[in-house]
Coordinates of C-alpha atoms in Angstrom, one line a residue:
Chain E
X1 CA 6.4 33.0 -36.2
X2 CA 4.6 31.8 -33.7
X3 CA 4.7 28.2 -34.7
X4 CA 8.5 28.7 -35.2
X5 CA 8.7 30.0 -31.6
X6 CA 6.6 26.8 -30.4
X7 CA 8.6 24.5 -32.4
X8 CA 12.2 26.0 -31.2
X9 CA 10.7 25.8 -27.4
X10 CA 9.6 22.5 -27.9
X11 CA 13.3 21.6 -29.3
X12 CA 14.6 23.0 -26.5
X13 CA 12.7 21.3 -24.0
X14 CA 13.1 18.2 -25.5
X15 CA 16.8 18.6 -25.8
X16 CA 17.1 19.5 -21.9
X17 CA 14.8 16.4 -21.0
X18 CA 16.6 14.2 -22.8
X19 CA 20.1 15.2 -21.4
X20 CA 19.0 16.0 -17.8
X21 CA 19.6 13.3 -14.9
X22 CA 16.2 11.7 -14.4
X23 CA 15.6 10.2 -10.7
X24 CA 12.6 8.3 -9.6
X25 CA 11.3 8.9 -5.9
X26 CA 8.5 6.2 -4.6
X27 CA 7.2 7.1 -1.0
X28 CA 5.5 3.9 0.3
X29 CA 2.6 6.0 2.0
X30 CA 2.4 9.6 0.7
X31 CA -0.3 10.1 3.5
X32 CA 2.2 10.0 6.2
X33 CA 3.8 13.0 7.2
X34 CA 7.3 11.5 7.2
X35 CA 7.1 9.7 4.0
X36 CA 6.0 12.5 2.0
X37 CA 8.9 14.8 3.7
X38 CA 11.1 12.6 2.5
X39 CA 9.8 12.6 -0.8
X40 CA 9.3 16.0 -1.2
X41 CA 12.8 16.9 0.2
X42 CA 14.3 14.3 -2.8
X43 CA 11.6 16.5 -5.3
X44 CA 12.9 19.5 -4.3
X45 CA 16.7 19.0 -4.1
X46 CA 16.7 16.9 -7.4
X47 CA 15.0 20.0 -9.4
X48 CA 17.6 22.5 -7.7
X49 CA 20.2 20.1 -9.6
X50 CA 17.9 20.7 -12.7
X51 CA 17.3 16.8 -12.7
X52 CA 14.1 15.6 -13.9
X53 CA 11.8 14.1 -11.3
X54 CA 9.2 11.2 -11.2
X55 CA 7.3 11.2 -7.8
X56 CA 5.2 8.3 -7.2
X57 CA 2.8 7.0 -4.2
X58 CA 2.4 3.0 -2.7
X59 CA -0.5 4.2 -1.1
X60 CA 1.2 1.9 1.4
X61 CA 0.3 -1.4 -0.2
X62 CA 3.3 -3.7 -0.8
X63 CA 1.8 -4.7 -4.3
X64 CA 1.3 -1.2 -5.6
X65 CA 5.1 -0.7 -4.2
X66 CA 6.4 -3.2 -6.1
X67 CA 4.7 -2.2 -9.4
X68 CA 6.0 1.5 -9.1
X69 CA 9.7 0.3 -8.8
X70 CA 9.2 -2.0 -11.8
X71 CA 7.7 0.8 -13.8
X72 CA 10.2 3.4 -12.8
X73 CA 12.6 0.7 -14.1
X74 CA 11.0 0.2 -17.2
X75 CA 11.1 4.1 -18.3
X76 CA 14.7 3.7 -17.6
X77 CA 15.6 6.4 -14.8
X78 CA 18.6 7.4 -14.4
X79 CA 18.5 6.6 -10.4
X80 CA 15.9 5.8 -8.0
X81 CA 15.4 6.9 -4.3
X82 CA 12.9 5.1 -2.0
X83 CA 11.5 6.7 1.0
X84 CA 10.5 4.2 3.8
X85 CA 10.8 1.0 1.4
X86 CA 11.0 -2.6 2.3
X87 CA 14.4 -4.3 1.1
X88 CA 13.1 -7.3 2.6
X89 CA 9.9 -7.5 0.6
X90 CA 11.3 -6.1 -2.7
X91 CA 14.5 -7.8 -2.9
X92 CA 13.5 -9.1 -6.3
X93 CA 12.4 -5.3 -7.6
X94 CA 15.9 -4.3 -6.1
X95 CA 17.8 -7.0 -7.9
X96 CA 16.0 -5.5 -11.2
X97 CA 17.2 -2.2 -11.1
X98 CA 21.0 -3.5 -10.1
X99 CA 20.5 -5.9 -13.2
X100 CA 19.5 -2.8 -15.1
X101 CA 22.5 -0.6 -13.6
X102 CA 20.1 1.8 -12.4
X103 CA 21.3 3.0 -8.8
X104 CA 19.2 2.6 -6.0
X105 CA 19.5 4.7 -3.0
X106 CA 16.9 4.0 0.1
X107 CA 15.8 6.3 2.8
X108 CA 14.6 4.9 6.5
X109 CA 14.2 1.5 4.7
X110 CA 16.8 -0.8 6.0
X111 CA 19.8 -2.5 4.2
X112 CA 19.8 -4.1 1.1
X113 CA 22.9 -5.7 -0.9
X114 CA 20.9 -4.6 -4.1
X115 CA 20.8 -0.9 -3.1
X116 CA 23.9 1.2 -2.4
X117 CA 23.1 2.3 0.9
X118 CA 20.1 3.4 3.2
X119 CA 20.3 7.0 4.7
X120 CA 19.3 6.2 7.8
X121 CA 19.1 7.5 11.5
X122 CA 19.6 4.7 14.3
X123 CA 16.3 3.7 15.6
X124 CA 17.8 2.2 18.5
X125 CA 19.7 5.0 19.3
X126 CA 16.4 7.3 19.0
X127 CA 14.6 5.1 20.6
X128 CA 16.7 4.7 24.1
X129 CA 16.5 8.9 24.0
X130 CA 13.0 9.3 24.1
X131 CA 12.9 6.6 26.7
X132 CA 15.5 7.8 28.9
X133 CA 13.7 11.3 28.5
X134 CA 10.7 10.3 29.5
X135 CA 11.8 8.5 32.5
X136 CA 13.7 11.3 33.9
X137 CA 11.1 13.5 33.5
X138 CA 9.0 11.5 36.0
X139 CA 12.0 11.0 38.2
X140 CA 12.5 7.1 37.2
X141 CA 9.3 6.1 38.9
X142 CA 5.5 5.9 38.5
X143 CA 3.1 4.7 36.0
X144 CA 3.3 5.5 32.3
X145 CA 0.9 4.9 29.3
X146 CA 2.3 3.9 25.6
X147 CA 1.0 4.4 22.5
X148 CA 2.7 1.8 20.0
X149 CA 2.4 1.2 16.3
X150 CA 3.6 -2.4 15.5
X151 CA 3.1 -2.2 11.8
X152 CA 6.3 0.1 11.4
X153 CA 9.7 -1.0 11.7
X154 CA 10.6 2.2 12.8
X155 CA 8.0 2.6 15.6
X156 CA 8.4 -0.8 16.7
X157 CA 11.8 -0.8 17.3
X158 CA 11.2 2.7 19.6
X159 CA 8.6 0.1 21.3
X160 CA 11.2 -2.5 22.0
X161 CA 14.1 -0.2 23.3
X162 CA 11.4 1.1 25.8
X163 CA 10.8 -2.4 26.9
X164 CA 14.6 -2.5 27.0
X165 CA 14.7 0.7 29.1
X166 CA 11.9 -0.3 31.4
X167 CA 13.7 -3.7 32.1
X168 CA 16.3 -1.7 34.0
X169 CA 14.0 0.7 35.6
X170 CA 11.8 -1.3 37.6
X171 CA 9.9 1.4 39.5
X172 CA 8.3 2.5 36.4
X173 CA 5.7 0.5 35.4
X174 CA 3.2 0.3 32.2
X175 CA -0.2 1.1 33.3
X176 CA -1.9 0.9 30.3
X177 CA -0.7 0.2 26.2
X178 CA -2.7 0.9 23.3
X179 CA -1.7 -0.5 19.9
X180 CA -2.4 1.4 16.9
X181 CA -4.0 -1.1 14.5
X182 CA -5.4 0.8 11.4
X183 CA -3.6 2.7 8.9
X184 CA -6.1 4.4 7.1
X185 CA -8.0 5.9 10.2
X186 CA -5.2 5.8 12.5
X187 CA -6.1 9.1 14.2
X188 CA -9.8 8.0 15.3
X189 CA -7.9 4.5 16.5
X190 CA -5.4 6.4 18.9
X191 CA -8.0 8.9 19.9
X192 CA -10.1 5.9 20.9
X193 CA -7.5 3.5 22.5
X194 CA -5.8 6.5 24.2
X195 CA -9.1 7.9 25.5
X196 CA -10.4 4.2 27.0
X197 CA -6.5 3.8 28.9
X198 CA -7.2 7.6 30.2
X199 CA -10.4 6.8 31.5
X200 CA -9.3 3.5 33.1
X201 CA -6.4 5.0 35.0
X202 CA -8.1 8.5 36.0
X203 CA -5.2 10.4 36.1
X204 CA -2.7 8.0 38.1
X205 CA -0.2 8.0 35.5
X206 CA 2.9 10.3 35.6
X207 CA 3.9 10.0 31.9
X208 CA 2.8 9.3 28.2
X209 CA 5.0 7.4 25.6
X210 CA 4.1 7.5 21.9
X211 CA 5.9 5.7 18.9
X212 CA 5.5 8.7 16.6
X213 CA 4.6 12.3 16.7
X214 CA 1.0 12.0 15.2
X215 CA -0.2 9.7 17.9
X216 CA 1.5 12.4 20.1
X217 CA -0.6 15.3 18.7
X218 CA -3.9 13.1 19.4
X219 CA -3.0 12.6 22.7
X220 CA -2.3 16.2 23.3
X221 CA -5.4 17.2 22.4
X222 CA -7.0 14.9 24.7
X223 CA -4.9 15.7 27.5
X224 CA -5.8 19.2 26.9
X225 CA -9.6 18.8 26.5
X226 CA -9.5 17.2 30.2
X227 CA -7.9 20.2 31.2
X228 CA -4.6 18.9 31.8
X229 CA -1.4 21.5 31.4
X230 CA 2.1 21.4 30.7
X231 CA 4.2 19.5 33.0
X232 CA 1.3 17.5 34.8
X233 CA 1.9 14.6 32.4
X234 CA 4.8 14.1 30.6
X235 CA 4.2 13.6 27.1
X236 CA 7.3 12.2 24.9
X237 CA 7.5 11.2 21.1
X238 CA 9.5 10.7 18.1
X239 CA 10.0 12.2 14.5
X240 CA 10.1 16.0 14.8
X241 CA 8.9 18.7 12.3
X242 CA 7.5 22.0 12.8
X243 CA 4.1 21.0 14.2
X244 CA 6.0 18.8 16.8
X245 CA 7.9 22.0 17.5
X246 CA 5.6 24.3 17.8
X247 CA 3.7 22.1 20.6
X248 CA 7.0 22.0 22.3
X249 CA 7.1 25.6 22.5
X250 CA 3.7 26.2 23.2
X251 CA 2.5 26.5 27.0
X252 CA -0.8 25.2 25.9
X253 CA 0.7 22.0 24.8
X254 CA 1.4 19.0 26.9
X255 CA 3.9 17.7 24.1
X256 CA 7.3 18.2 26.1
X257 CA 10.0 16.6 23.7
X258 CA 10.4 14.9 20.5
X259 CA 13.3 12.9 19.2
X260 CA 13.6 15.2 15.9
X261 CA 14.4 12.8 12.6
X262 CA 16.0 14.9 10.2
X263 CA 13.6 13.8 6.8
X264 CA 14.3 16.9 5.2
X265 CA 18.0 16.4 5.3
X266 CA 17.8 13.0 4.5
X267 CA 16.1 13.4 1.4
X268 CA 18.9 16.1 0.4
X269 CA 21.4 13.5 1.6
X270 CA 20.3 10.9 -0.9
X271 CA 20.3 13.2 -3.8
X272 CA 23.2 14.7 -3.1
X273 CA 25.0 11.0 -3.0
X274 CA 23.2 9.8 -5.9
X275 CA 24.5 12.8 -8.0
X276 CA 28.3 12.1 -6.6
X277 CA 27.9 8.1 -7.5
X278 CA 25.7 8.1 -10.8
X279 CA 26.8 11.8 -11.9
X280 CA 30.2 12.3 -11.0
X281 CA 31.1 8.9 -11.0
X282 CA 32.5 8.6 -7.6
X283 CA 32.5 5.2 -5.6
X284 CA 29.9 4.4 -3.2
X285 CA 32.6 4.2 -0.6
X286 CA 33.6 7.9 -0.9
X287 CA 29.7 8.4 0.5
X288 CA 30.0 5.9 2.9
X289 CA 31.9 2.5 3.8
X290 CA 28.6 0.3 5.2
X291 CA 25.2 0.1 4.3
X292 CA 24.1 2.9 5.9
X293 CA 24.4 6.4 5.7
X294 CA 23.9 7.5 9.1
X295 CA 22.3 11.0 10.2
X296 CA 21.8 12.7 13.6
X297 CA 18.5 12.5 15.5
X298 CA 18.4 15.4 17.9
X299 CA 16.3 15.7 21.2
X300 CA 14.5 18.5 21.1
X301 CA 12.6 20.2 24.1
X302 CA 11.9 23.1 25.4
X303 CA 15.5 23.9 26.3
X304 CA 16.4 23.8 22.2
X305 CA 13.2 23.9 20.7
X306 CA 13.8 27.4 19.3
X307 CA 16.7 26.7 17.0
X308 CA 14.2 24.2 15.3
X309 CA 11.2 26.6 14.9
X310 CA 10.5 27.9 11.7
X311 CA 14.1 26.1 10.2
Chain Z
X1 CA -22.1 0.9 -36.3
X2 CA -23.6 2.0 -32.8
X3 CA -24.4 -1.5 -31.5
X4 CA -20.5 -2.1 -32.0
X5 CA -19.4 0.9 -30.3
X6 CA -22.1 -0.1 -27.2
X7 CA -20.3 -3.5 -27.1
X8 CA -16.9 -2.6 -27.4
X9 CA -16.7 1.3 -27.1
X10 CA -14.8 1.1 -23.9
X11 CA -12.4 -1.9 -25.4
X12 CA -11.8 0.4 -28.3
X13 CA -11.3 3.6 -25.9
X14 CA -8.5 0.8 -24.2
X15 CA -6.7 0.4 -27.5
X16 CA -6.7 4.4 -28.4
X17 CA -4.9 4.6 -25.0
X18 CA -2.6 1.9 -25.7
X19 CA -1.9 3.7 -29.2
X20 CA -1.2 6.9 -27.3
X21 CA 1.1 5.3 -25.2
X22 CA 3.1 3.5 -27.7
X23 CA 3.6 6.9 -29.3
X24 CA 4.0 8.8 -26.2
X25 CA 5.3 6.8 -23.3
X26 CA 9.2 5.8 -23.4
X27 CA 9.6 2.1 -23.3
X28 CA 6.1 1.5 -23.3
X29 CA 6.0 -1.1 -26.6
X30 CA 9.1 -2.9 -25.4
X31 CA 8.4 -6.7 -24.8
X32 CA 10.1 -6.1 -21.3
X33 CA 7.4 -3.9 -20.3
X34 CA 4.5 -5.4 -22.0
X35 CA 5.3 -8.4 -19.9
X36 CA 6.2 -6.4 -16.7
X37 CA 2.1 -5.2 -17.5
X38 CA 0.6 -8.3 -17.9
X39 CA 2.5 -9.6 -14.8
X40 CA 0.9 -6.6 -12.8
X41 CA -2.7 -7.1 -14.0
X42 CA -2.4 -10.9 -12.7
X43 CA -2.9 -9.8 -9.3
X44 CA -6.0 -7.6 -10.0
X45 CA -7.5 -9.9 -12.7
X46 CA -7.5 -13.1 -10.5
X47 CA -9.4 -11.1 -7.7
X48 CA -11.6 -9.7 -10.3
X49 CA -12.7 -12.7 -12.0
X50 CA -14.0 -13.5 -8.4
X51 CA -15.9 -10.5 -7.5
X52 CA -17.2 -10.7 -11.2
X53 CA -19.1 -14.0 -10.1
X54 CA -20.6 -12.7 -7.0
X55 CA -21.7 -9.9 -9.3
X56 CA -23.1 -12.3 -11.8
X57 CA -25.6 -13.4 -8.8
X58 CA -26.3 -9.6 -8.3
X59 CA -24.4 -10.2 -4.9
X60 CA -21.7 -7.4 -3.8
X61 CA -18.4 -8.8 -2.4
X62 CA -16.5 -6.1 -0.6
X63 CA -14.6 -8.5 1.6
X64 CA -12.5 -10.0 -1.1
X65 CA -9.6 -8.0 -0.5
X66 CA -9.4 -8.4 3.1
X67 CA -10.1 -11.8 3.0
X68 CA -7.0 -12.0 0.6
X69 CA -5.0 -10.6 3.5
X70 CA -6.2 -12.9 5.8
X71 CA -4.9 -15.7 3.7
X72 CA -2.0 -14.1 2.7
X73 CA -1.1 -14.2 6.6
X74 CA -2.5 -17.2 7.4
X75 CA -0.4 -18.9 4.6
X76 CA 3.1 -16.7 5.2
X77 CA 2.3 -17.5 9.3
X78 CA 2.2 -21.3 8.7
X79 CA 5.4 -21.5 6.4
X80 CA 7.1 -19.4 9.0
X81 CA 6.1 -21.7 11.7
X82 CA 7.8 -24.7 10.1
X83 CA 4.3 -25.9 8.0
X84 CA 5.6 -27.3 4.5
X85 CA 4.5 -24.7 1.9
X86 CA 2.1 -26.8 -0.1
X87 CA -0.1 -27.0 3.3
X88 CA 0.6 -23.7 3.9
X89 CA -0.8 -22.8 0.5
X90 CA -4.0 -25.4 0.9
X91 CA -4.5 -23.8 4.0
X92 CA -4.8 -20.0 2.2
X93 CA -7.1 -21.6 -0.4
X94 CA -9.3 -23.0 2.5
X95 CA -9.2 -19.7 4.2
X96 CA -10.0 -18.0 1.0
X97 CA -13.1 -20.2 0.2
X98 CA -14.2 -20.4 4.2
X99 CA -14.5 -16.7 4.0
X100 CA -16.9 -16.7 0.4
X101 CA -18.8 -19.5 1.8
X102 CA -19.5 -17.9 5.1
X103 CA -20.4 -14.8 3.2
X104 CA -22.6 -17.0 0.7
X105 CA -24.4 -18.5 3.6
X106 CA -24.9 -15.2 6.2
X107 CA -26.2 -13.8 3.0
X108 CA -28.8 -16.4 1.9
X109 CA -30.0 -18.4 5.4
X110 CA -29.7 -15.1 7.5
X111 CA -30.9 -12.6 4.7
X112 CA -28.5 -10.3 5.0
X113 CA -27.9 -8.1 2.2
X114 CA -24.2 -8.7 0.8
X115 CA -23.3 -5.0 1.0
X116 CA -23.6 -5.3 4.9
X117 CA -22.4 -8.9 5.3
X118 CA -19.1 -8.5 3.4
X119 CA -18.6 -5.1 5.3
X120 CA -18.6 -7.3 8.4
X121 CA -16.7 -9.8 7.1
X122 CA -14.2 -7.5 5.8
X123 CA -13.6 -5.9 9.0
X124 CA -13.6 -9.7 10.9
X125 CA -10.7 -10.4 8.1
X126 CA -8.9 -7.4 9.1
X127 CA -9.2 -8.1 12.9
X128 CA -8.2 -11.6 12.7
X129 CA -5.2 -10.7 10.2
X130 CA -3.9 -8.3 12.9
X131 CA -4.5 -10.7 15.6
X132 CA -2.1 -13.1 14.1
X133 CA 0.4 -11.0 13.3
X134 CA 0.5 -8.3 15.8
X135 CA 0.8 -6.1 12.8
X136 CA 4.2 -7.5 11.9
X137 CA 4.8 -8.9 8.5
X138 CA 6.0 -12.2 8.2
X139 CA 9.2 -11.9 5.9
X140 CA 12.4 -13.5 4.9
X141 CA 12.0 -17.1 5.3
X142 CA 10.6 -18.8 2.4
X143 CA 11.2 -22.0 0.7
X144 CA 12.4 -21.7 -3.3
X145 CA 9.8 -24.2 -4.3
X146 CA 6.9 -21.6 -3.0
X147 CA 8.9 -18.6 -4.3
X148 CA 8.7 -19.8 -7.6
X149 CA 5.0 -19.8 -7.6
X150 CA 5.2 -16.3 -7.7
X151 CA 8.6 -15.4 -9.3
X152 CA 9.5 -18.2 -11.7
X153 CA 9.2 -17.7 -15.4
X154 CA 8.6 -20.2 -18.4
X155 CA 10.3 -19.5 -21.4
X156 CA 10.6 -15.9 -20.1
X157 CA 6.9 -15.5 -19.4
X158 CA 6.4 -15.1 -15.7
X159 CA 4.5 -17.6 -14.3
X160 CA 1.8 -15.6 -12.6
X161 CA 0.5 -14.3 -16.3
X162 CA 0.0 -18.2 -16.4
X163 CA -1.9 -18.3 -13.5
X164 CA -4.0 -15.3 -14.7
X165 CA -4.5 -16.8 -18.0
X166 CA -6.0 -20.2 -16.4
X167 CA -8.1 -18.5 -14.1
X168 CA -9.7 -15.8 -16.6
X169 CA -10.2 -18.9 -19.0
X170 CA -11.5 -21.1 -16.5
X171 CA -14.0 -18.5 -15.0
X172 CA -14.8 -17.5 -18.8
X173 CA -15.7 -21.3 -19.6
X174 CA -17.6 -21.4 -16.1
X175 CA -19.9 -18.5 -16.4
X176 CA -20.4 -19.0 -20.0
X177 CA -20.6 -22.8 -21.1
X178 CA -21.6 -24.6 -18.1
X179 CA -25.1 -24.6 -16.8
X180 CA -24.4 -23.8 -13.2
X181 CA -22.8 -20.4 -15.0
X182 CA -25.8 -19.8 -17.0
X183 CA -28.1 -20.9 -13.9
X184 CA -26.1 -18.0 -12.2
X185 CA -26.8 -15.5 -14.5
X186 CA -30.3 -16.2 -14.6
X187 CA -30.2 -16.1 -10.8
X188 CA -28.7 -12.7 -11.1
X189 CA -30.7 -11.2 -14.1
X190 CA -34.4 -12.3 -12.7
X191 CA -34.0 -14.0 -9.2
X192 CA -37.7 -14.8 -9.0
X193 CA -38.1 -16.1 -12.4
X194 CA -35.1 -18.2 -12.0
X195 CA -36.5 -20.2 -8.7
X196 CA -39.9 -20.2 -10.1
X197 CA -37.9 -22.3 -13.2
X198 CA -36.5 -24.6 -10.7
X199 CA -32.9 -22.9 -10.5
X200 CA -31.3 -23.0 -6.6
X201 CA -31.2 -19.7 -6.6
X202 CA -29.7 -19.6 -3.0
X203 CA -26.9 -22.2 -4.3
X204 CA -25.9 -20.4 -7.0
X205 CA -25.2 -17.2 -4.8
X206 CA -23.6 -19.1 -2.2
X207 CA -21.7 -20.5 -5.1
X208 CA -20.6 -17.0 -6.5
X209 CA -19.9 -15.7 -3.3
X210 CA -17.4 -18.7 -2.5
X211 CA -15.9 -18.2 -6.3
X212 CA -15.2 -14.7 -4.9
X213 CA -13.3 -16.2 -1.8
X214 CA -11.7 -18.9 -3.6
X215 CA -9.6 -16.1 -5.9
X216 CA -9.1 -14.1 -3.0
X217 CA -7.1 -17.1 -1.7
X218 CA -5.1 -17.9 -5.2
X219 CA -4.4 -14.2 -5.1
X220 CA -3.0 -14.3 -1.4
X221 CA -0.9 -17.5 -2.4
X222 CA 0.8 -15.6 -5.5
X223 CA 1.1 -12.4 -3.7
X224 CA 2.8 -13.8 -0.7
X225 CA 5.2 -15.9 -2.9
X226 CA 5.8 -12.9 -5.2
X227 CA 6.5 -10.3 -2.8
X228 CA 8.2 -12.5 -0.1
X229 CA 6.1 -11.3 3.0
X230 CA 2.4 -11.9 4.2
X231 CA 1.5 -8.5 6.1
X232 CA -2.3 -7.7 7.1
X233 CA -3.9 -5.5 4.5
X234 CA -1.6 -6.3 1.8
X235 CA -4.2 -6.5 -0.7
X236 CA -5.9 -3.7 0.6
X237 CA -5.7 -1.6 -2.6
X238 CA -7.4 -4.5 -4.7
X239 CA -10.4 -3.4 -3.5
X240 CA -11.4 -0.4 -5.4
X241 CA -9.0 -1.9 -8.4
X242 CA -10.9 -4.9 -8.0
X243 CA -14.5 -3.1 -8.2
X244 CA -13.5 -0.6 -10.8
X245 CA -12.3 -3.8 -13.2
X246 CA -15.5 -5.3 -13.1
X247 CA -17.6 -2.1 -13.4
X248 CA -15.5 -1.3 -16.3
X249 CA -15.7 -4.7 -17.8
X250 CA -19.5 -4.3 -17.6
X251 CA -19.4 -1.8 -20.2
X252 CA -18.2 -3.7 -23.1
X253 CA -18.9 -7.2 -24.5
X254 CA -22.1 -8.0 -22.8
X255 CA -22.9 -4.0 -21.9
X256 CA -24.5 -3.5 -18.5
X257 CA -23.5 -7.4 -17.2
X258 CA -20.4 -8.5 -15.4
X259 CA -19.0 -10.8 -17.5
X260 CA -15.2 -12.5 -17.3
X261 CA -13.9 -11.1 -20.6
X262 CA -14.4 -7.5 -19.9
X263 CA -13.7 -8.0 -16.3
X264 CA -10.1 -9.0 -17.7
X265 CA -9.9 -5.9 -20.5
X266 CA -11.1 -4.0 -17.4
X267 CA -8.0 -5.2 -15.3
X268 CA -5.6 -4.7 -18.0
X269 CA -6.7 -1.2 -18.8
X270 CA -6.2 -0.1 -15.4
X271 CA -2.8 -1.8 -15.5
X272 CA -1.8 -0.3 -18.6
X273 CA -3.1 3.2 -17.3
X274 CA -1.0 3.0 -14.4
X275 CA 2.0 1.6 -15.9
X276 CA 1.9 4.1 -18.7
X277 CA 1.4 7.1 -16.4
X278 CA 4.6 6.4 -14.7
X279 CA 6.2 6.0 -18.4
X280 CA 4.6 9.4 -19.2
X281 CA 6.2 10.9 -16.0
X282 CA 2.9 12.0 -14.8
X283 CA 2.2 12.9 -10.8
X284 CA 1.5 10.4 -8.3
X285 CA -1.5 11.3 -7.6
X286 CA -3.1 11.7 -11.1
X287 CA -3.3 7.6 -10.8
X288 CA -5.9 7.6 -8.3
X289 CA -7.7 10.9 -10.2
X290 CA -7.7 8.6 -12.9
X291 CA -8.8 5.6 -11.2
X292 CA -12.1 7.6 -9.7
X293 CA -12.8 8.7 -13.1
X294 CA -13.0 5.4 -14.3
X295 CA -15.0 4.1 -11.7
X296 CA -17.6 7.0 -11.9
X297 CA -17.5 6.6 -15.9
X298 CA -18.1 3.1 -16.0
X299 CA -20.8 3.2 -13.8
X300 CA -22.6 5.6 -15.3
X301 CA -22.0 3.7 -19.0
X302 CA -23.5 0.3 -17.3
X303 CA -26.3 2.5 -15.5
X304 CA -27.3 4.2 -18.8
X305 CA -26.6 0.7 -20.6
X306 CA -29.2 -1.6 -18.7
X307 CA -31.6 1.6 -18.4
X308 CA -32.0 1.4 -22.1
X309 CA -32.1 -2.5 -22.3
X310 CA -34.9 -1.7 -19.8
X311 CA -37.0 0.7 -21.8

């Protein structure tokens, strides 16, 4: 009896597995919160639809990312979604997927002729929102500190946009800038670099710009340890997420604003688009005409943070 | 029988894994996937062959991955700077060789243990790579002839496999069939006795570490050509994988001793497991867990073999 039941269960599972749509997901660096948020959102949305999901991590390594995409192609998945990939570097793998007839959607990666499209926020617009908010908070004059990250396309663009904004607002000067280099121990890197800048400038700065929220959290803790209070220094960053919202709402934190990028929504949008194209057979143009499927990023500060908390 | 298992046990275990994957992993045994696995083994095998030479002389090289990354950005930077790619390739090989040679000279002349020396040079190489790039990868402008080094095929077989075969074969020949190879082994196994027997042990150590640098340079060129990008830390993941391949290799063929055939088989087992786990639909974190288990298991096996040999 037990054997019969087990055999039937295996047969049912096999039958379902054989028929279920299978999506392969590769996050470029799962240890990065934003990458993980996208990958986890894709996994959850795909499972809701009853799909099989294989989530892979490239550990931030280019060769590993190429290998993971190649392995998914060999597995013969029905669709691939990549979180924070690099289309130029992996054009060979993207072309291989296209040749194998596997639809490929990227998230926050950049466009590729071999992908359907990239689910993206406009990083230039995001960078401008954060930069202008900071300048507004300090009254368009005074000194600021910046914490940058040049190895990532998105954070690099945000920094470049800040530079453009500053070039038009010459009463604001950058008193000191630290560029985070290490990816594995970046928190220590940010802490050491920003601590040095704070000591050098001994309180002679009105604002701090951080290229992503993780950096801002470290800086927020440093400022709090110095005894500074909300409003003493305008701390602005980008990415969003519950920790950022909690700090914006927290009177003890100095983080004033972030530009919330809807990573979960982007993951869900990628899955919905995959369903429409790969399962329902709709043309790609039914989702978006161009190489991007843009999502809105919203500036979150004390005035609207309640709408985002616990979302 | 016991001797056979002692010598070939790991290889037989690898074979057993292979059989399991052929049966249970979809598409594993397809020609396309097996070619894919061999291609994926190539970078790891080439780097691990170099590391094996360092270890044969009883010296550790923990810098090969970072030297590889530095050689890659030098190669990429030169090509992007408009320099003919053959010169850039030579420069990458020179960087690798210089890095290995520097390690060798510091270890033998300044008497700094190789563990410390190579940790230091790894950090220096990492810093220089970031200095040259500002953290930004070189992408998007490559000569077709250069890309062919990593992307072309001969009779349907990726050229990377030929490069790997050449490095492994040459490594095996040098280590087993030449006087220099035997001197290196003698140096690693009983340095004082070798020195008294007239072997230039310091020179052998310099050569061992230099060979590790040379293979890092070769792997760098192939990585850049294959991924059409050059970024700092692009070979970072190969450090642990390379060490694992060599340690795994020490459990077979010539148990307890670093040997090229074992290293190649070790690299192949790691690549097969990585590919097989994806084809089986295993979660991404299992790959790291399996790699960790391999490192611990192979070290404990090698240690027990060496202990028995000493008794």
